[in-house]
Amino acid sequence: MNRITTAFKAAAQENRAAFIPFLTAGFPNPTDFLQHAIDLLKFADILEVGLPFSDPLGDGATIQESSEAALSQGVTTEITFELIRELRSLTNKPIVIMTYYNPIYCYANGESGFVHTAQQAGADGIILPDLPPEEATALREAAIPIDLSTIFLVAPTSTTERLQKVTSSCSGFVYAVSVTGVTGSRAALPAEVPALVNRTREVTSLPVAVGFGVSSQTTARAIAEVADGVVGGSALIHAIRKEGTTKRLAKEITGACKRGKLESKAVSNTHLTLPTNREV
């Protein structure tokens, strides 16, 4: 088993969802990024590292601004790989890169060069928010032999046919977004999310992690009751800006990932309330 599979199995055995925090590589600067990542790894099951990009179409203002800040300091794809190498020397926990396709397309030796360098740096997978699985054949063919997971996204609007297509191209886990559109403030998690998790589980045995919705202990607990993983990003970036640390929020979310008495993976269409004052 690779590190991602091991992490989800370990969390399930402890009756909790895996905690998957997100940080933008090099934000607020490369040195502080490493310290924040080290702090988060004390709580995380899997660390998601965002590769800074000038047009992050799936992200809301908070992550967009963190990406701009990293780019303005000269954080490149190669520097992101260097940061991952340093983290890999410090931890055996899984690290996944979230990247849009353009940096892969423009990379030296293209898709094959990118995935091999990512794996050699210590990454265990790549989250691909804007690459349709239909267009990812060559990338997957390069990633499979080196055990680099390819993670695609499903949404509440995904049909059964689409779920089958996307999940068949995934390895490691499936990333389910709680809403259509970009990350941002939400008054409530849509009632379709539990149904989306159930429908996804009907077509794959892979773990399902939910993102675009974790901004507090309350939201993390709600997602942990229905999914295998809880992804949090903007709230952690916000905490770095406001508090200078992610420790308080990470501790709260980790505690919230522990499940209650819910034993079955099948869940009902429960309406899950989110606070309104925080980006997700």
mmCIF file of C-alpha atoms in Angstrom:
data_model
loop_
_atom_site.group_PDB
_atom_site.id
_atom_site.type_symbol
_atom_site.label_atom_id
_atom_site.label_comp_id
_atom_site.label_asym_id
_atom_site.label_seq_id
_atom_site.Cartn_x
_atom_site.Cartn_y
_atom_site.Cartn_z
ATOM 1 C CA MET A 1 0.000 0.000 0.000
ATOM 2 C CA ASN A 2 1.177 3.532 -0.718
ATOM 3 C CA ARG A 3 1.176 6.247 1.923
ATOM 4 C CA ILE A 4 -2.216 7.666 0.894
ATOM 5 C CA THR A 5 -3.976 4.317 1.189
ATOM 6 C CA THR A 6 -2.271 3.646 4.512
ATOM 7 C CA ALA A 7 -3.362 7.036 5.880
ATOM 8 C CA PHE A 8 -7.042 6.495 5.047
ATOM 9 C CA LYS A 9 -6.999 2.978 6.466
ATOM 10 C CA ALA A 10 -5.424 4.184 9.694
ATOM 11 C CA ALA A 11 -8.042 6.939 10.079
ATOM 12 C CA ALA A 12 -10.903 4.508 9.395
ATOM 13 C CA GLN A 13 -9.598 2.088 12.007
ATOM 14 C CA GLU A 14 -9.772 4.931 14.521
ATOM 15 C CA ASN A 15 -13.361 5.767 13.449
ATOM 16 C CA ARG A 16 -12.509 9.182 12.123
ATOM 17 C CA ALA A 17 -12.183 10.985 8.833
ATOM 18 C CA ALA A 18 -8.706 11.763 7.569
ATOM 19 C CA PHE A 19 -7.725 15.423 7.958
ATOM 20 C CA ILE A 20 -6.270 16.879 4.735
ATOM 21 C CA PRO A 21 -5.117 20.488 5.250
ATOM 22 C CA PHE A 22 -4.094 22.678 2.316
ATOM 23 C CA LEU A 23 -1.300 25.238 2.165
ATOM 24 C CA THR A 24 -0.114 27.281 -0.800
ATOM 25 C CA ALA A 25 3.567 26.517 -1.425
ATOM 26 C CA GLY A 26 5.770 29.433 -0.406
ATOM 27 C CA PHE A 27 3.049 31.375 1.434
ATOM 28 C CA PRO A 28 3.526 33.694 3.240
ATOM 29 C CA ASN A 29 7.189 33.094 2.315
ATOM 30 C CA PRO A 30 9.172 29.888 1.761
ATOM 31 C CA THR A 31 10.676 29.784 5.269
ATOM 32 C CA ASP A 32 7.397 30.400 7.088
ATOM 33 C CA PHE A 33 5.591 28.004 4.743
ATOM 34 C CA LEU A 34 7.853 25.195 5.887
ATOM 35 C CA GLN A 35 7.184 25.990 9.532
ATOM 36 C CA HIS A 36 3.417 26.127 9.001
ATOM 37 C CA ALA A 37 3.588 22.843 7.082
ATOM 38 C CA ILE A 38 5.594 21.216 9.874
ATOM 39 C CA ASP A 39 3.035 22.455 12.402
ATOM 40 C CA LEU A 40 0.158 21.073 10.322
ATOM 41 C CA LEU A 41 1.843 17.716 9.832
ATOM 42 C CA LYS A 42 1.467 17.156 13.581
ATOM 43 C CA PHE A 43 -2.297 17.059 12.990
ATOM 44 C CA ALA A 44 -2.661 16.066 9.332
ATOM 45 C CA ASP A 45 -3.147 12.634 7.847
ATOM 46 C CA ILE A 46 -2.309 13.946 4.361
ATOM 47 C CA LEU A 47 -0.843 17.345 3.476
ATOM 48 C CA GLU A 48 -2.081 19.094 0.329
ATOM 49 C CA VAL A 49 0.367 21.594 -1.152
ATOM 50 C CA GLY A 50 -0.916 24.051 -3.727
ATOM 51 C CA LEU A 51 1.402 24.975 -6.570
ATOM 52 C CA PRO A 52 1.155 28.777 -6.985
ATOM 53 C CA PHE A 53 -0.520 29.729 -10.250
ATOM 54 C CA SER A 54 -1.566 33.056 -11.740
ATOM 55 C CA ASP A 55 -5.072 31.949 -12.758
ATOM 56 C CA PRO A 56 -6.438 29.586 -10.082
ATOM 57 C CA LEU A 57 -9.951 29.418 -11.514
ATOM 58 C CA GLY A 58 -11.310 27.044 -8.891
ATOM 59 C CA ASP A 59 -10.209 29.082 -5.883
ATOM 60 C CA GLY A 60 -11.810 31.944 -4.023
ATOM 61 C CA ALA A 61 -10.161 35.188 -2.983
ATOM 62 C CA THR A 62 -8.209 33.857 -0.004
ATOM 63 C CA ILE A 63 -6.301 31.167 -1.879
ATOM 64 C CA GLN A 64 -5.967 33.380 -4.963
ATOM 65 C CA GLU A 65 -4.286 36.040 -2.856
ATOM 66 C CA SER A 66 -1.976 33.521 -1.194
ATOM 67 C CA SER A 67 -0.952 32.267 -4.639
ATOM 68 C CA GLU A 68 -0.289 35.828 -5.805
ATOM 69 C CA ALA A 69 1.807 36.474 -2.706
ATOM 70 C CA ALA A 70 3.917 33.378 -3.350
ATOM 71 C CA LEU A 71 4.375 34.216 -7.030
ATOM 72 C CA SER A 72 5.422 37.776 -6.177
ATOM 73 C CA GLN A 73 8.265 36.308 -4.102
ATOM 74 C CA GLY A 74 9.427 34.188 -7.013
ATOM 75 C CA VAL A 75 8.000 30.836 -5.936
ATOM 76 C CA THR A 76 8.121 28.634 -9.030
ATOM 77 C CA THR A 77 7.301 25.039 -9.812
ATOM 78 C CA GLU A 78 10.900 24.067 -9.103
ATOM 79 C CA ILE A 79 10.906 25.893 -5.777
ATOM 80 C CA THR A 80 7.647 24.108 -4.895
ATOM 81 C CA PHE A 81 9.363 20.790 -5.593
ATOM 82 C CA GLU A 82 12.300 21.865 -3.425
ATOM 83 C CA LEU A 83 9.930 22.687 -0.563
ATOM 84 C CA ILE A 84 8.298 19.268 -0.919
ATOM 85 C CA ARG A 85 11.728 17.606 -0.876
ATOM 86 C CA GLU A 86 12.504 19.344 2.393
ATOM 87 C CA LEU A 87 9.172 18.298 3.891
ATOM 88 C CA ARG A 88 9.690 14.718 2.733
ATOM 89 C CA SER A 89 12.979 14.633 4.636
ATOM 90 C CA LEU A 90 11.020 15.475 7.782
ATOM 91 C CA THR A 91 7.913 13.286 7.496
ATOM 92 C CA ASN A 92 6.622 9.985 6.185
ATOM 93 C CA LYS A 93 3.059 11.298 5.892
ATOM 94 C CA PRO A 94 1.511 11.574 2.411
ATOM 95 C CA ILE A 95 1.992 14.800 0.460
ATOM 96 C CA VAL A 96 -0.198 15.607 -2.535
ATOM 97 C CA ILE A 97 0.256 18.503 -4.951
ATOM 98 C CA MET A 98 -2.783 20.492 -6.069
ATOM 99 C CA THR A 99 -2.020 22.026 -9.441
ATOM 100 C CA TYR A 100 -3.812 23.379 -12.454
ATOM 101 C CA TYR A 101 -2.839 21.859 -15.763
ATOM 102 C CA ASN A 102 -0.975 24.816 -17.274
ATOM 103 C CA PRO A 103 2.166 24.420 -15.104
ATOM 104 C CA ILE A 104 2.238 20.731 -16.060
ATOM 105 C CA TYR A 105 1.802 21.497 -19.751
ATOM 106 C CA CYS A 106 4.603 24.069 -19.650
ATOM 107 C CA TYR A 107 6.992 21.940 -17.616
ATOM 108 C CA ALA A 108 10.226 20.614 -19.095
ATOM 109 C CA ASN A 109 9.454 17.259 -20.741
ATOM 110 C CA GLY A 110 5.756 17.965 -20.194
ATOM 111 C CA GLU A 111 3.499 15.607 -18.283
ATOM 112 C CA SER A 112 6.056 12.831 -17.919
ATOM 113 C CA GLY A 113 8.692 15.236 -16.666
ATOM 114 C CA PHE A 114 6.309 16.792 -14.148
ATOM 115 C CA VAL A 115 5.027 13.555 -12.617
ATOM 116 C CA HIS A 116 8.481 12.020 -12.362
ATOM 117 C CA THR A 117 9.936 15.126 -10.724
ATOM 118 C CA ALA A 118 6.971 15.301 -8.337
ATOM 119 C CA GLN A 119 7.458 11.673 -7.329
ATOM 120 C CA GLN A 120 11.209 12.085 -6.930
ATOM 121 C CA ALA A 121 10.611 15.141 -4.739
ATOM 122 C CA GLY A 122 8.509 13.009 -2.424
ATOM 123 C CA ALA A 123 4.937 13.675 -3.541
ATOM 124 C CA ASP A 124 2.460 10.810 -3.338
ATOM 125 C CA GLY A 125 -0.216 12.223 -5.627
ATOM 126 C CA ILE A 126 -1.489 15.091 -7.752
ATOM 127 C CA ILE A 127 -4.916 16.742 -7.486
ATOM 128 C CA LEU A 128 -6.012 17.974 -10.917
ATOM 129 C CA PRO A 129 -8.991 20.371 -10.679
ATOM 130 C CA ASP A 130 -9.104 21.500 -14.307
ATOM 131 C CA LEU A 131 -7.882 18.470 -16.263
ATOM 132 C CA PRO A 132 -10.742 16.282 -17.542
ATOM 133 C CA PRO A 133 -9.973 12.566 -17.128
ATOM 134 C CA GLU A 134 -10.610 12.135 -20.857
ATOM 135 C CA GLU A 135 -7.564 14.322 -21.508
ATOM 136 C CA ALA A 136 -5.373 12.741 -18.833
ATOM 137 C CA THR A 137 -4.445 9.436 -20.471
ATOM 138 C CA ALA A 138 -0.786 10.280 -21.071
ATOM 139 C CA LEU A 139 -0.365 11.792 -17.614
ATOM 140 C CA ARG A 140 -1.904 8.746 -15.943
ATOM 141 C CA GLU A 141 0.238 6.395 -18.023
ATOM 142 C CA ALA A 142 3.298 8.228 -16.723
ATOM 143 C CA ALA A 143 2.060 8.282 -13.115
ATOM 144 C CA ILE A 144 0.862 4.684 -12.684
ATOM 145 C CA PRO A 145 4.258 2.913 -12.950
ATOM 146 C CA ILE A 146 5.770 5.187 -10.286
ATOM 147 C CA ASP A 147 2.767 4.871 -7.935
ATOM 148 C CA LEU A 148 1.881 8.566 -8.086
ATOM 149 C CA SER A 149 -1.838 8.919 -7.425
ATOM 150 C CA THR A 150 -3.988 10.976 -9.797
ATOM 151 C CA ILE A 151 -6.927 12.615 -8.054
ATOM 152 C CA PHE A 152 -9.824 14.137 -9.966
ATOM 153 C CA LEU A 153 -12.895 16.028 -8.767
ATOM 154 C CA VAL A 154 -16.592 15.169 -8.643
ATOM 155 C CA ALA A 155 -19.393 17.623 -7.853
ATOM 156 C CA PRO A 156 -23.057 17.570 -6.812
ATOM 157 C CA THR A 157 -23.974 18.010 -10.492
ATOM 158 C CA SER A 158 -22.013 14.917 -11.580
ATOM 159 C CA THR A 159 -24.210 12.289 -13.214
ATOM 160 C CA THR A 160 -23.751 8.592 -12.509
ATOM 161 C CA GLU A 161 -22.037 8.202 -15.860
ATOM 162 C CA ARG A 162 -19.686 11.063 -15.009
ATOM 163 C CA LEU A 163 -18.959 9.659 -11.561
ATOM 164 C CA GLN A 164 -17.986 6.363 -13.133
ATOM 165 C CA LYS A 165 -15.709 8.087 -15.631
ATOM 166 C CA VAL A 166 -13.969 10.282 -13.081
ATOM 167 C CA THR A 167 -13.529 7.676 -10.351
ATOM 168 C CA SER A 168 -12.174 5.103 -12.800
ATOM 169 C CA SER A 169 -9.352 7.558 -13.520
ATOM 170 C CA CYS A 170 -8.666 8.276 -9.843
ATOM 171 C CA SER A 171 -6.177 6.573 -7.589
ATOM 172 C CA GLY A 172 -5.503 7.301 -3.933
ATOM 173 C CA PHE A 173 -8.858 8.963 -3.272
ATOM 174 C CA VAL A 174 -11.684 10.875 -4.924
ATOM 175 C CA TYR A 175 -12.052 14.604 -4.236
ATOM 176 C CA ALA A 176 -15.713 15.601 -3.889
ATOM 177 C CA VAL A 177 -16.476 19.328 -3.950
ATOM 178 C CA SER A 178 -19.380 20.407 -1.796
ATOM 179 C CA VAL A 179 -20.556 23.099 -4.209
ATOM 180 C CA THR A 180 -20.331 24.010 -7.864
ATOM 181 C CA GLY A 181 -18.167 27.069 -8.353
ATOM 182 C CA VAL A 182 -15.151 28.413 -6.467
ATOM 183 C CA THR A 183 -14.288 28.289 -2.813
ATOM 184 C CA GLY A 184 -15.883 31.052 -0.768
ATOM 185 C CA SER A 185 -18.227 31.963 2.057
ATOM 186 C CA ARG A 186 -21.237 29.664 2.414
ATOM 187 C CA ALA A 187 -24.310 29.952 4.589
ATOM 188 C CA ALA A 188 -24.822 26.183 4.550
ATOM 189 C CA LEU A 189 -23.388 23.038 3.083
ATOM 190 C CA PRO A 190 -25.817 21.916 0.377
ATOM 191 C CA ALA A 191 -28.027 18.972 1.231
ATOM 192 C CA GLU A 192 -26.734 17.249 -1.919
ATOM 193 C CA VAL A 193 -23.331 16.535 -0.337
ATOM 194 C CA PRO A 194 -24.270 13.362 1.586
ATOM 195 C CA ALA A 195 -26.026 12.093 -1.536
ATOM 196 C CA LEU A 196 -22.935 12.878 -3.621
ATOM 197 C CA VAL A 197 -20.740 10.888 -1.231
ATOM 198 C CA ASN A 198 -23.167 7.953 -1.335
ATOM 199 C CA ARG A 199 -23.449 8.035 -5.132
ATOM 200 C CA THR A 200 -19.655 8.176 -5.447
ATOM 201 C CA ARG A 201 -19.246 5.186 -3.149
ATOM 202 C CA GLU A 202 -21.633 3.218 -5.323
ATOM 203 C CA VAL A 203 -19.172 3.364 -8.236
ATOM 204 C CA THR A 204 -15.786 3.164 -6.483
ATOM 205 C CA SER A 205 -14.088 1.582 -3.497
ATOM 206 C CA LEU A 206 -11.704 4.531 -3.158
ATOM 207 C CA PRO A 207 -11.986 6.866 -0.147
ATOM 208 C CA VAL A 208 -14.028 10.016 -0.739
ATOM 209 C CA ALA A 209 -12.728 13.303 0.686
ATOM 210 C CA VAL A 210 -14.888 16.440 0.735
ATOM 211 C CA GLY A 211 -13.543 19.952 0.264
ATOM 212 C CA PHE A 212 -14.926 23.446 -0.415
ATOM 213 C CA GLY A 213 -16.683 23.659 2.932
ATOM 214 C CA VAL A 214 -14.424 23.329 5.965
ATOM 215 C CA SER A 215 -14.077 26.574 7.866
ATOM 216 C CA SER A 216 -14.464 25.532 11.488
ATOM 217 C CA GLN A 217 -14.824 22.700 13.968
ATOM 218 C CA THR A 218 -18.553 22.623 13.237
ATOM 219 C CA THR A 219 -18.216 22.171 9.501
ATOM 220 C CA ALA A 220 -15.430 19.622 9.863
ATOM 221 C CA ARG A 221 -17.566 17.501 12.177
ATOM 222 C CA ALA A 222 -20.479 17.598 9.758
ATOM 223 C CA ILE A 223 -18.322 16.461 6.836
ATOM 224 C CA ALA A 224 -16.510 13.823 8.918
ATOM 225 C CA GLU A 225 -19.829 12.089 9.551
ATOM 226 C CA VAL A 226 -20.409 11.542 5.834
ATOM 227 C CA ALA A 227 -16.991 11.335 4.168
ATOM 228 C CA ASP A 228 -13.663 9.531 4.490
ATOM 229 C CA GLY A 229 -11.641 12.736 4.431
ATOM 230 C CA VAL A 230 -12.033 16.395 5.413
ATOM 231 C CA VAL A 231 -10.155 18.927 3.260
ATOM 232 C CA GLY A 232 -9.536 22.418 4.632
ATOM 233 C CA GLY A 233 -7.712 25.256 2.925
ATOM 234 C CA SER A 234 -8.881 28.858 2.950
ATOM 235 C CA ALA A 235 -9.623 28.881 6.667
ATOM 236 C CA LEU A 236 -6.042 27.820 7.368
ATOM 237 C CA ILE A 237 -4.650 30.519 5.062
ATOM 238 C CA HIS A 238 -6.925 32.983 6.854
ATOM 239 C CA ALA A 239 -5.592 31.787 10.223
ATOM 240 C CA ILE A 240 -2.008 32.370 9.102
ATOM 241 C CA ARG A 241 -2.886 35.938 8.175
ATOM 242 C CA LYS A 242 -4.890 36.725 11.300
ATOM 243 C CA GLU A 243 -3.176 34.634 13.979
ATOM 244 C CA GLY A 244 0.220 33.872 12.506
ATOM 245 C CA THR A 245 -0.339 30.157 13.090
ATOM 246 C CA THR A 246 -2.629 27.288 12.106
ATOM 247 C CA LYS A 247 -2.240 25.374 15.358
ATOM 248 C CA ARG A 248 -5.504 26.369 17.059
ATOM 249 C CA LEU A 249 -7.709 25.742 14.033
ATOM 250 C CA ALA A 250 -5.865 22.554 13.050
ATOM 251 C CA LYS A 251 -6.345 21.153 16.550
ATOM 252 C CA GLU A 252 -10.059 21.970 16.458
ATOM 253 C CA ILE A 253 -10.563 20.386 13.037
ATOM 254 C CA THR A 254 -8.596 17.282 13.999
ATOM 255 C CA GLY A 255 -10.815 16.762 17.021
ATOM 256 C CA ALA A 256 -13.907 17.294 14.882
ATOM 257 C CA CYS A 257 -12.816 14.563 12.455
ATOM 258 C CA LYS A 258 -13.616 11.960 15.109
ATOM 259 C CA ARG A 259 -16.993 10.434 14.329
ATOM 260 C CA GLY A 260 -19.922 9.917 16.667
ATOM 261 C CA LYS A 261 -22.069 6.821 16.726
ATOM 262 C CA LEU A 262 -22.504 6.702 12.952
ATOM 263 C CA GLU A 263 -21.229 3.286 11.916
ATOM 264 C CA SER A 264 -22.541 2.834 8.390
ATOM 265 C CA LYS A 265 -20.956 4.592 5.415
ATOM 266 C CA ALA A 266 -24.403 5.126 3.962
ATOM 267 C CA VAL A 267 -25.676 8.538 5.037
ATOM 268 C CA SER A 268 -28.893 10.474 4.672
ATOM 269 C CA ASN A 269 -29.422 13.822 2.973
ATOM 270 C CA THR A 270 -28.933 15.771 6.171
ATOM 271 C CA HIS A 271 -28.808 19.547 5.917
ATOM 272 C CA LEU A 272 -25.436 20.623 7.305
ATOM 273 C CA THR A 273 -25.089 24.188 8.529
ATOM 274 C CA LEU A 274 -21.984 26.259 7.976
ATOM 275 C CA PRO A 275 -21.011 29.589 9.535
ATOM 276 C CA THR A 276 -21.412 32.566 7.256
ATOM 277 C CA ASN A 277 -18.359 34.625 8.219
ATOM 278 C CA ARG A 278 -15.507 32.557 6.821
ATOM 279 C CA GLU A 279 -14.283 31.574 3.397
ATOM 280 C CA VAL A 280 -14.049 27.849 2.797
#
